[in-house]
PDB file of C-alpha atoms in Angstrom:
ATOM      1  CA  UNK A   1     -27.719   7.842 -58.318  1.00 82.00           C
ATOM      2  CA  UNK A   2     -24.405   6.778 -60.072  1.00 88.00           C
ATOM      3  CA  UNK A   3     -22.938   3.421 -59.701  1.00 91.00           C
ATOM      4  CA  UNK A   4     -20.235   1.381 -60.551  1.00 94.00           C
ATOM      5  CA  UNK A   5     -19.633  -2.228 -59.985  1.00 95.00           C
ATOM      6  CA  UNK A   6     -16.374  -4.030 -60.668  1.00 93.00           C
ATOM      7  CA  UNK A   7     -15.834  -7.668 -59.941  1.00 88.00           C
ATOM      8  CA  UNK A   8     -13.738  -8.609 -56.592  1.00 85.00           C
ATOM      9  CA  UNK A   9      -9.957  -9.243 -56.346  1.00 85.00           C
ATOM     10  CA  UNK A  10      -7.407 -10.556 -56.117  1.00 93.00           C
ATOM     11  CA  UNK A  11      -7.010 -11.374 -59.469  1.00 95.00           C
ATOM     12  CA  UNK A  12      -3.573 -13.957 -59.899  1.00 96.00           C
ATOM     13  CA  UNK A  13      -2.927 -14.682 -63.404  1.00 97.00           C
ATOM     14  CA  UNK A  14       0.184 -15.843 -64.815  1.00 97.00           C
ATOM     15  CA  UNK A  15       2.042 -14.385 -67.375  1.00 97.00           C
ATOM     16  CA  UNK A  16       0.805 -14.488 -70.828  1.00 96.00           C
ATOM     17  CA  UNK A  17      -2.353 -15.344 -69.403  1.00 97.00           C
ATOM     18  CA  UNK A  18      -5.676 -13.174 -70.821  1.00 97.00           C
ATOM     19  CA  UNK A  19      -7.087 -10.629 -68.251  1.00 97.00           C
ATOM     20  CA  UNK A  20     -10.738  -9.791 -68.369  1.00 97.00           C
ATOM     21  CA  UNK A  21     -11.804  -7.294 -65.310  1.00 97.00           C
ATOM     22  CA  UNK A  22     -15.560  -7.157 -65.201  1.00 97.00           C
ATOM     23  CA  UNK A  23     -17.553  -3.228 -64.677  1.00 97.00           C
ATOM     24  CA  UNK A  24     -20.881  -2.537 -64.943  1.00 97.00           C
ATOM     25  CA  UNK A  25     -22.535   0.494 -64.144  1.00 96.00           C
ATOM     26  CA  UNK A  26     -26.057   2.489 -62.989  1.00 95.00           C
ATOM     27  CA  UNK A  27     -26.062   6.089 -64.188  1.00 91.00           C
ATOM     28  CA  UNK A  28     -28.111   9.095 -64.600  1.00 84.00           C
ATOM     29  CA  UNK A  29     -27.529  10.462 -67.571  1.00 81.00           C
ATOM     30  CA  UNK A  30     -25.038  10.132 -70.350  1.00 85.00           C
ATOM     31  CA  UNK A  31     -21.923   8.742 -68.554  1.00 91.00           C
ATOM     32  CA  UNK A  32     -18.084   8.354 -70.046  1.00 92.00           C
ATOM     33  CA  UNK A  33     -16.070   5.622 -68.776  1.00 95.00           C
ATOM     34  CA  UNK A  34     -13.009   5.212 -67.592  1.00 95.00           C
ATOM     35  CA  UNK A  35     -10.664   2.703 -66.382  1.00 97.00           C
ATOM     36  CA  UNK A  36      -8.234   4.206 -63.542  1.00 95.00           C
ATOM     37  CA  UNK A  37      -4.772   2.214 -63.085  1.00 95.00           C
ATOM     38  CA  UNK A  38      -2.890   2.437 -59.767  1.00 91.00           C
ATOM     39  CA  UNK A  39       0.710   0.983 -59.428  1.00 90.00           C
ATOM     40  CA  UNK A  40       1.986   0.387 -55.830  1.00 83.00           C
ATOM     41  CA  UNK A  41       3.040   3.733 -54.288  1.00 75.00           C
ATOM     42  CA  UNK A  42       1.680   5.755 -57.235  1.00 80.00           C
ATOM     43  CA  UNK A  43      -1.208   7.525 -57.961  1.00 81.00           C
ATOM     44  CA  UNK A  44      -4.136   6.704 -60.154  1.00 89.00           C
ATOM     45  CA  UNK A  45      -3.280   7.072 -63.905  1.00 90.00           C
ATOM     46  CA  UNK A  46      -6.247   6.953 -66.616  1.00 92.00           C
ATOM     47  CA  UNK A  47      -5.676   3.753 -68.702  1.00 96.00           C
ATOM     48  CA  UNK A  48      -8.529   4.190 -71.223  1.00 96.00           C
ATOM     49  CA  UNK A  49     -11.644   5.934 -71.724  1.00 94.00           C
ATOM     50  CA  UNK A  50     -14.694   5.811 -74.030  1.00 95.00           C
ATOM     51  CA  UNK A  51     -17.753   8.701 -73.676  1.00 92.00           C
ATOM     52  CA  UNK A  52     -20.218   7.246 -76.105  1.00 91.00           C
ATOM     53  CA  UNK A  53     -21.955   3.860 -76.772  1.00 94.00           C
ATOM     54  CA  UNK A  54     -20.353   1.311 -79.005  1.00 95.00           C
ATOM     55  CA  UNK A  55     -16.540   3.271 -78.447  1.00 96.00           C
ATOM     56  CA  UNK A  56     -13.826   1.153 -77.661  1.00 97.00           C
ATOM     57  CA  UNK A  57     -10.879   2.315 -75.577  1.00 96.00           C
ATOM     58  CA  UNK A  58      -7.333   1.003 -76.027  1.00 97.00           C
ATOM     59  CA  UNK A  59      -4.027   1.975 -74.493  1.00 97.00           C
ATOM     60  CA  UNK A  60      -1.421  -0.286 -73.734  1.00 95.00           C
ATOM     61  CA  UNK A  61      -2.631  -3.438 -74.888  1.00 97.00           C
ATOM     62  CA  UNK A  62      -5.780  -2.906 -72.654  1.00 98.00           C
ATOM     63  CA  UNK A  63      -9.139  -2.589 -74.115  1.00 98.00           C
ATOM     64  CA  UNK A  64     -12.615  -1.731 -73.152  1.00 98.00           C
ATOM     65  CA  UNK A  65     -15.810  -1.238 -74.733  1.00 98.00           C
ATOM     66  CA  UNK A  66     -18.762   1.004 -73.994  1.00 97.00           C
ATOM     67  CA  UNK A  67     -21.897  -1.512 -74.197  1.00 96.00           C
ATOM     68  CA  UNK A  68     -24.950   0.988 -73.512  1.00 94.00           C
ATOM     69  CA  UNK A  69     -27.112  -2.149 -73.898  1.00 95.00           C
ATOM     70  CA  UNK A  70     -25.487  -4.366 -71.322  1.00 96.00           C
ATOM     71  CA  UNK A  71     -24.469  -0.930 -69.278  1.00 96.00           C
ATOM     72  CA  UNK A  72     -21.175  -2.594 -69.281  1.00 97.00           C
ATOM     73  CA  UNK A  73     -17.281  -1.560 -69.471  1.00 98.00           C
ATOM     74  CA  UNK A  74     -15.451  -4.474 -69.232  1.00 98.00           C
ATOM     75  CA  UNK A  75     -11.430  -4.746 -69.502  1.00 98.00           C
ATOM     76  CA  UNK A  76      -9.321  -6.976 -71.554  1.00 98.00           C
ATOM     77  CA  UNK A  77      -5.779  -7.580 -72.184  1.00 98.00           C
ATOM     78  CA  UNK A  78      -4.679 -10.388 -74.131  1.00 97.00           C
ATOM     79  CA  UNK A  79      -1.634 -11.101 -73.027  1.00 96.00           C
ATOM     80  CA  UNK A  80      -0.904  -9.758 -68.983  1.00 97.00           C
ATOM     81  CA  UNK A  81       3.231  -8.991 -67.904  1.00 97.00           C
ATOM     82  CA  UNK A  82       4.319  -8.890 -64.194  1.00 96.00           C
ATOM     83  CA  UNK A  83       4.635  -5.540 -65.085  1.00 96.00           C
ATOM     84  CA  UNK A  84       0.714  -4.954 -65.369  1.00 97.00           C
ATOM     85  CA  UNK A  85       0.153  -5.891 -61.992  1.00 96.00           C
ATOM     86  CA  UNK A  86      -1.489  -3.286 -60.182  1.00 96.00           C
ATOM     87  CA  UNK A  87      -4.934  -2.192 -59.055  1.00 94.00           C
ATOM     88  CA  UNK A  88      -7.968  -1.260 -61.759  1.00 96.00           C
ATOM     89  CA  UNK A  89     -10.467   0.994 -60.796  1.00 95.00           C
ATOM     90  CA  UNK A  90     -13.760   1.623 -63.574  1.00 97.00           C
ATOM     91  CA  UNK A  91     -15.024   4.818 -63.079  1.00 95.00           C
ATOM     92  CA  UNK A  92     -18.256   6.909 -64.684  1.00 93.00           C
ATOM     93  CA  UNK A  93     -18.696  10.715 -64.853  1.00 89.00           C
ATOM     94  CA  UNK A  94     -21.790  12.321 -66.048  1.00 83.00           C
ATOM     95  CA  UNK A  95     -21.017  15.389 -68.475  1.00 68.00           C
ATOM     96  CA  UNK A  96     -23.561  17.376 -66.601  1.00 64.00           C
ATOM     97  CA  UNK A  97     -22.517  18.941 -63.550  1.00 62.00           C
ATOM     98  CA  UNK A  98     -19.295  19.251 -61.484  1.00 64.00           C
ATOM     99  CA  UNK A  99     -18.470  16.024 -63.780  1.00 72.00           C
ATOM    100  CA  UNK A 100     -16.669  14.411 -60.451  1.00 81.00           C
ATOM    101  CA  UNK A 101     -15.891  10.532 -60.909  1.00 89.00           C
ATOM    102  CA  UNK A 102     -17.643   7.648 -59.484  1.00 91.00           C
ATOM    103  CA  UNK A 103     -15.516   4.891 -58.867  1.00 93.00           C
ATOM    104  CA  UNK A 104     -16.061   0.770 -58.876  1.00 93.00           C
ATOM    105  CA  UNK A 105     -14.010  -1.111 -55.516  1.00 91.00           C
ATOM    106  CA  UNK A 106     -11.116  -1.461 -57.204  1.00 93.00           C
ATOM    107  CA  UNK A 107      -9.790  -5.016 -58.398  1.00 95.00           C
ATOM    108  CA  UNK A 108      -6.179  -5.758 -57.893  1.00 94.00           C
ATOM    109  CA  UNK A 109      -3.763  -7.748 -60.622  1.00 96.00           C
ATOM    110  CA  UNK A 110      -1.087  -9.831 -59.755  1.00 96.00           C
ATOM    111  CA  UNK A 111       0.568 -11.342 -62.506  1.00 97.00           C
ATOM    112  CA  UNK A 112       2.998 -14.322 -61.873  1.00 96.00           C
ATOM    113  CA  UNK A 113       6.106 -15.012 -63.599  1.00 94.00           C
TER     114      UNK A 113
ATOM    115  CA  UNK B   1      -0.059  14.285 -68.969  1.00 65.00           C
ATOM    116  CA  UNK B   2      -0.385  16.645 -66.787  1.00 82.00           C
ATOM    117  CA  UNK B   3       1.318  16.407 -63.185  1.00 87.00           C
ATOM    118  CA  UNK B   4      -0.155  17.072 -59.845  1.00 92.00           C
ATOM    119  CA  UNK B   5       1.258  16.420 -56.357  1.00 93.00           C
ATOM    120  CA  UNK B   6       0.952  16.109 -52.966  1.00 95.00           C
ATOM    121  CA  UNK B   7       2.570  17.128 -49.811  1.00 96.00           C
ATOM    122  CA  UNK B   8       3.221  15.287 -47.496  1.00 96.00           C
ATOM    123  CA  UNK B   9       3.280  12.141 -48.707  1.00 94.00           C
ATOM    124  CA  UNK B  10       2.699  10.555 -45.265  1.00 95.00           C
ATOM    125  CA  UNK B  11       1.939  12.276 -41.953  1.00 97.00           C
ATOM    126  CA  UNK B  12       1.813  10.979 -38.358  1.00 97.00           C
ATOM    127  CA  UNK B  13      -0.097  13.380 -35.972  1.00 95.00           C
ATOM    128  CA  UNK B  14      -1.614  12.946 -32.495  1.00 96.00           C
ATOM    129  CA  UNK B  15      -5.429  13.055 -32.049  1.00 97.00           C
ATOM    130  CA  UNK B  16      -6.812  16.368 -31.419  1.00 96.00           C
ATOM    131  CA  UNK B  17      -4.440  18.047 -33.572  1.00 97.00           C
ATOM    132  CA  UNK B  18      -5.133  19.853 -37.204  1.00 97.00           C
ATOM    133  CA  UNK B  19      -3.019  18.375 -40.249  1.00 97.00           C
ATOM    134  CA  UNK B  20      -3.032  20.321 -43.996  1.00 97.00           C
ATOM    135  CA  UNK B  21      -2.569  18.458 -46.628  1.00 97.00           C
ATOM    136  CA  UNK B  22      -1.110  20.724 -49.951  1.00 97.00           C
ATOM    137  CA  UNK B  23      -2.389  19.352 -53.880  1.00 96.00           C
ATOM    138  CA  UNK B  24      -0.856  21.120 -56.494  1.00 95.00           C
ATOM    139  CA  UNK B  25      -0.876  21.307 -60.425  1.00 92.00           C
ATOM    140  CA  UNK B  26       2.779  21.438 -61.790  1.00 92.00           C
ATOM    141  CA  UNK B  27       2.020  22.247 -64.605  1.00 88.00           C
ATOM    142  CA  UNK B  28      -1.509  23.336 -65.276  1.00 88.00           C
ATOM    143  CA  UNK B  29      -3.923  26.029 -64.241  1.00 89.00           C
ATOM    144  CA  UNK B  30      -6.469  23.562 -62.153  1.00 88.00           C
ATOM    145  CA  UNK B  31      -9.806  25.483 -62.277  1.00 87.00           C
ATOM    146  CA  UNK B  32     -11.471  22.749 -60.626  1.00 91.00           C
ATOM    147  CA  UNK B  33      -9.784  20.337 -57.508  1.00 93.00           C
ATOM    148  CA  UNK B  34     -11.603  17.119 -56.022  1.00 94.00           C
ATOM    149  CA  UNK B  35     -10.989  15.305 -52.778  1.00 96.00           C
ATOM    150  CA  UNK B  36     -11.023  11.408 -52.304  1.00 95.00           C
ATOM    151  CA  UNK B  37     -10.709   9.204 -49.499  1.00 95.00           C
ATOM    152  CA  UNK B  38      -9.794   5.890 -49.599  1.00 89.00           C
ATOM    153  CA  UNK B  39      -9.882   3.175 -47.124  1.00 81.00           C
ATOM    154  CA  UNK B  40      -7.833   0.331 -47.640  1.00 76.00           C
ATOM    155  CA  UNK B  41      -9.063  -1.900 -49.770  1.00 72.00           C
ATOM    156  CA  UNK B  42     -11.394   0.385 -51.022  1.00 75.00           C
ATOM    157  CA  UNK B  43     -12.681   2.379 -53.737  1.00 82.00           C
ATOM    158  CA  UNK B  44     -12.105   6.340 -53.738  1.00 89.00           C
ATOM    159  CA  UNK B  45     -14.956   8.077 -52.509  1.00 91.00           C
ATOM    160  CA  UNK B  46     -15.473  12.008 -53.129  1.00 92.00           C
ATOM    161  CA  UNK B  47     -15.532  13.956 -50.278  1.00 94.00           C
ATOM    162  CA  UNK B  48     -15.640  17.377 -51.872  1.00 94.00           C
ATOM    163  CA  UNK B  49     -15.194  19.352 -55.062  1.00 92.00           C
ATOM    164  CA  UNK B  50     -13.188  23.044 -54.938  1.00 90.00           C
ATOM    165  CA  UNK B  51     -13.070  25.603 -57.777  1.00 87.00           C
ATOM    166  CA  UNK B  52     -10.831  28.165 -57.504  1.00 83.00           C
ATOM    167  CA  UNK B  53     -11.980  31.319 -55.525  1.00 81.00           C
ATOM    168  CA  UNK B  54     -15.119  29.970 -54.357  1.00 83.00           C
ATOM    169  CA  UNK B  55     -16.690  27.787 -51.757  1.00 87.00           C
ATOM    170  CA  UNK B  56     -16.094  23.838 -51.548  1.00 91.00           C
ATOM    171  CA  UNK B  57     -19.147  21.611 -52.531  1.00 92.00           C
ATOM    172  CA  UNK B  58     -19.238  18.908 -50.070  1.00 94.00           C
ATOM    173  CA  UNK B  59     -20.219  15.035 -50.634  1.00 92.00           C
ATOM    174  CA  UNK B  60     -23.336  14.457 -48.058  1.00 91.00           C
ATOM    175  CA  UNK B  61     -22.183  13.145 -45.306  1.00 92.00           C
ATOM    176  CA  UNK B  62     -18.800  14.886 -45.007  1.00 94.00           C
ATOM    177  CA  UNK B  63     -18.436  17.372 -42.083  1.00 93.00           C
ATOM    178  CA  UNK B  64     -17.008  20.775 -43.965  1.00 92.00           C
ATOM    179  CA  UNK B  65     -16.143  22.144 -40.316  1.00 94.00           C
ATOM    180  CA  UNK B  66     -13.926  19.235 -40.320  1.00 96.00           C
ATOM    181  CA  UNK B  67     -12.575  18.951 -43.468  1.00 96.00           C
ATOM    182  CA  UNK B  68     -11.386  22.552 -44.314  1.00 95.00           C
ATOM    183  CA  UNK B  69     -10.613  23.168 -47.869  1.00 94.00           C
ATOM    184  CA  UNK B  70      -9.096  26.140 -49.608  1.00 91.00           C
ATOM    185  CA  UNK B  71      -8.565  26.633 -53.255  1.00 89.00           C
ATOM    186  CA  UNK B  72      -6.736  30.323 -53.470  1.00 82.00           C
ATOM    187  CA  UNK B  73      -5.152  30.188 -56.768  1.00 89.00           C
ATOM    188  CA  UNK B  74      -4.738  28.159 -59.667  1.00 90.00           C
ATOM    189  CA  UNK B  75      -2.141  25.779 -58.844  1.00 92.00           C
ATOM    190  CA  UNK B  76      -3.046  25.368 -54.688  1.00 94.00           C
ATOM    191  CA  UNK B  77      -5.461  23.276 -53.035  1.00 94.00           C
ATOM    192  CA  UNK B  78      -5.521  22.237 -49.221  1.00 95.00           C
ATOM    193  CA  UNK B  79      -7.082  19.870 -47.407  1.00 97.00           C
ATOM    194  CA  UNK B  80      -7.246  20.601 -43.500  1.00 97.00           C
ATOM    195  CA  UNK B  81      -8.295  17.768 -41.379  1.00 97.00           C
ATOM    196  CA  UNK B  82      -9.042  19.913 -37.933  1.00 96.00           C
ATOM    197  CA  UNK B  83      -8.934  18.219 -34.119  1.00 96.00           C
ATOM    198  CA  UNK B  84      -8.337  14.536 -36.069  1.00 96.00           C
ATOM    199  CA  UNK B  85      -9.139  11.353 -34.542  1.00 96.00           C
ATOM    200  CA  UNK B  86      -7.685   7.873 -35.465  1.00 95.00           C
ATOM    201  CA  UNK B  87     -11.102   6.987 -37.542  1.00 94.00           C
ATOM    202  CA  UNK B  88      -9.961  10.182 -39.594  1.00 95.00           C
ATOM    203  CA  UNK B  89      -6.884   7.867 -40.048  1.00 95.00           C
ATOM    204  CA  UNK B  90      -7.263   7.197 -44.095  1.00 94.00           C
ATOM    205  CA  UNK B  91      -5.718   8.194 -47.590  1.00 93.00           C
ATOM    206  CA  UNK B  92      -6.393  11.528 -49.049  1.00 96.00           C
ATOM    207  CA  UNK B  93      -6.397  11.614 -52.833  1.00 95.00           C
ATOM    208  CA  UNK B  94      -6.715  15.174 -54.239  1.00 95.00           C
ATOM    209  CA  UNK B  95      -7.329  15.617 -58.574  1.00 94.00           C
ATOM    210  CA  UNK B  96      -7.180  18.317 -60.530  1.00 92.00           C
ATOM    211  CA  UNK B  97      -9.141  19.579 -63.713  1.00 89.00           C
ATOM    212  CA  UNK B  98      -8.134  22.207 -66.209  1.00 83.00           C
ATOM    213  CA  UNK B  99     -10.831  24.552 -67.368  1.00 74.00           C
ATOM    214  CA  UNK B 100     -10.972  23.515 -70.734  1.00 70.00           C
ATOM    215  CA  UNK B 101      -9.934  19.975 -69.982  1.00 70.00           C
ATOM    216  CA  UNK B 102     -12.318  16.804 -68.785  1.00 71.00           C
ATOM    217  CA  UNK B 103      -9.918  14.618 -67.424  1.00 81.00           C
ATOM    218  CA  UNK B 104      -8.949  14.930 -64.511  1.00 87.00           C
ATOM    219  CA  UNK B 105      -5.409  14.215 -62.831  1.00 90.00           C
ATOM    220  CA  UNK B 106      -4.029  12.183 -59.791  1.00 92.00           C
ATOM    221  CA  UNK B 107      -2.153  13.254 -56.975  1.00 93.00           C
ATOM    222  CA  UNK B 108       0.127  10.517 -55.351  1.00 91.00           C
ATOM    223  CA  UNK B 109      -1.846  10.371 -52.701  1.00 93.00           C
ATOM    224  CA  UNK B 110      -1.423  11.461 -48.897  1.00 95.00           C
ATOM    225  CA  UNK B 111      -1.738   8.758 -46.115  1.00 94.00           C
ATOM    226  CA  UNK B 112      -2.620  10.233 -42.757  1.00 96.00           C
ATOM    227  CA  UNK B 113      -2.520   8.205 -39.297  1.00 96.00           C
ATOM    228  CA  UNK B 114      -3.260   9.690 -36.162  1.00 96.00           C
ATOM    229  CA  UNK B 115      -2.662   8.153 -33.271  1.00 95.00           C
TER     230      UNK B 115
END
């Protein structure tokens, strides 16, 4: 089956700080990736997104990249603002299929002033 | 991006007693809804998938008697939780799919308690 893996939060960084968010995944078939943002009392918005090996996503200063070999998706940000805090979800969906989204625990930000 | 919400955005309701939760696309045609629940904490976990005018695929392990859910047009999804119990007690998550599109988009979310 499909799996995602994200690493555990709380994640407390200060400001200016660099954010890495580890994902890894287990998939059958040809996933895309996706990293999910949700802001306190909102709804999950797609951050970024890359559907083949070796694509990078960006958006926002964020940045992930598809590593087929490592089965990884890891986020980045070089330099975090209180305003990124929030929680990241990594998600997969296979193209095959209802193409429904498979979803890592979720890691929440909080970025300090 | 596309918007899609959700109504109500909270709901209190005694145990025993049904509760429908509305997901709409404002301004899309949604050809395809999905479900989520998500316990706090927690990652979102698919309960079922709805295209329009036909039957809901359900996630193994979710009851469909229990969770009733209707897709009648375009824009419209709802999720019925019927004779709820306080372990039903979560938050609903409903997305929505264009036909053409692959992404799909968020509804705020609906937290349900029942007491």
């Amino acid at each position: 089956g499909n799996s995602v893996t994200q690493m555990e939060g709380p994640v407390t960084l200060s400001e200016e700080a660099f954010l890495t968010i580890n994902c890894t995944y287990t998939a059958t078939g040809y996933p895309s990736l996706f990293w999910y943002v949700q802001y306190p009392g909102e709804g999950l918005q797609l951050l970024l997104k890359a559907t083949k090996a070796d694509d990078k996503g960006s958006n926002k200063g964020f940045e992930a990249t598809y590593r087929k070999e490592t089965t990884s998706f890891h986020l980045e940000k070089g330099s975090v603002q209180v305003s990124d805090s929030a929680v990241y979800f990594c998600a997969l969906s296979v193209i095959t299929g209802r193409r429904a989204l498979t979803f890592g625990s979720g890691t929440r930000l909080q970025v300090q002033p | 991006g596309a918007v899609v919400s959700q109504h109500p955005s909270w709901v209190i309701c005694k145990s025993g007693t049904s509760v429908k939760i509305e997901c709409r696309s404002l301004d899309f045609q949604a050809t395809t809804m999905f479900w989520y629940r998500q316990f706090p904490k927690q990652s979102l976990m698919l309960m079922a998938t709805s295209n329009e005018g036909s039957k809901a695929t359900y996630e193994q392990g979710v009851e469909k008697d229990k969770f009733l859910i209707n897709h009648a047009s375009l824009t419209l999804s709802t999720l019925t939780v019927t004779s709820a119990h306080p372990e039903d007690s979560s938050f609903y998550i409903c997305s929505a799919r264009g036909l053409m599109g692959t992404e799909q988009f968020f509804g705020p979310g609906t937290r349900l308690t029942v007491l």
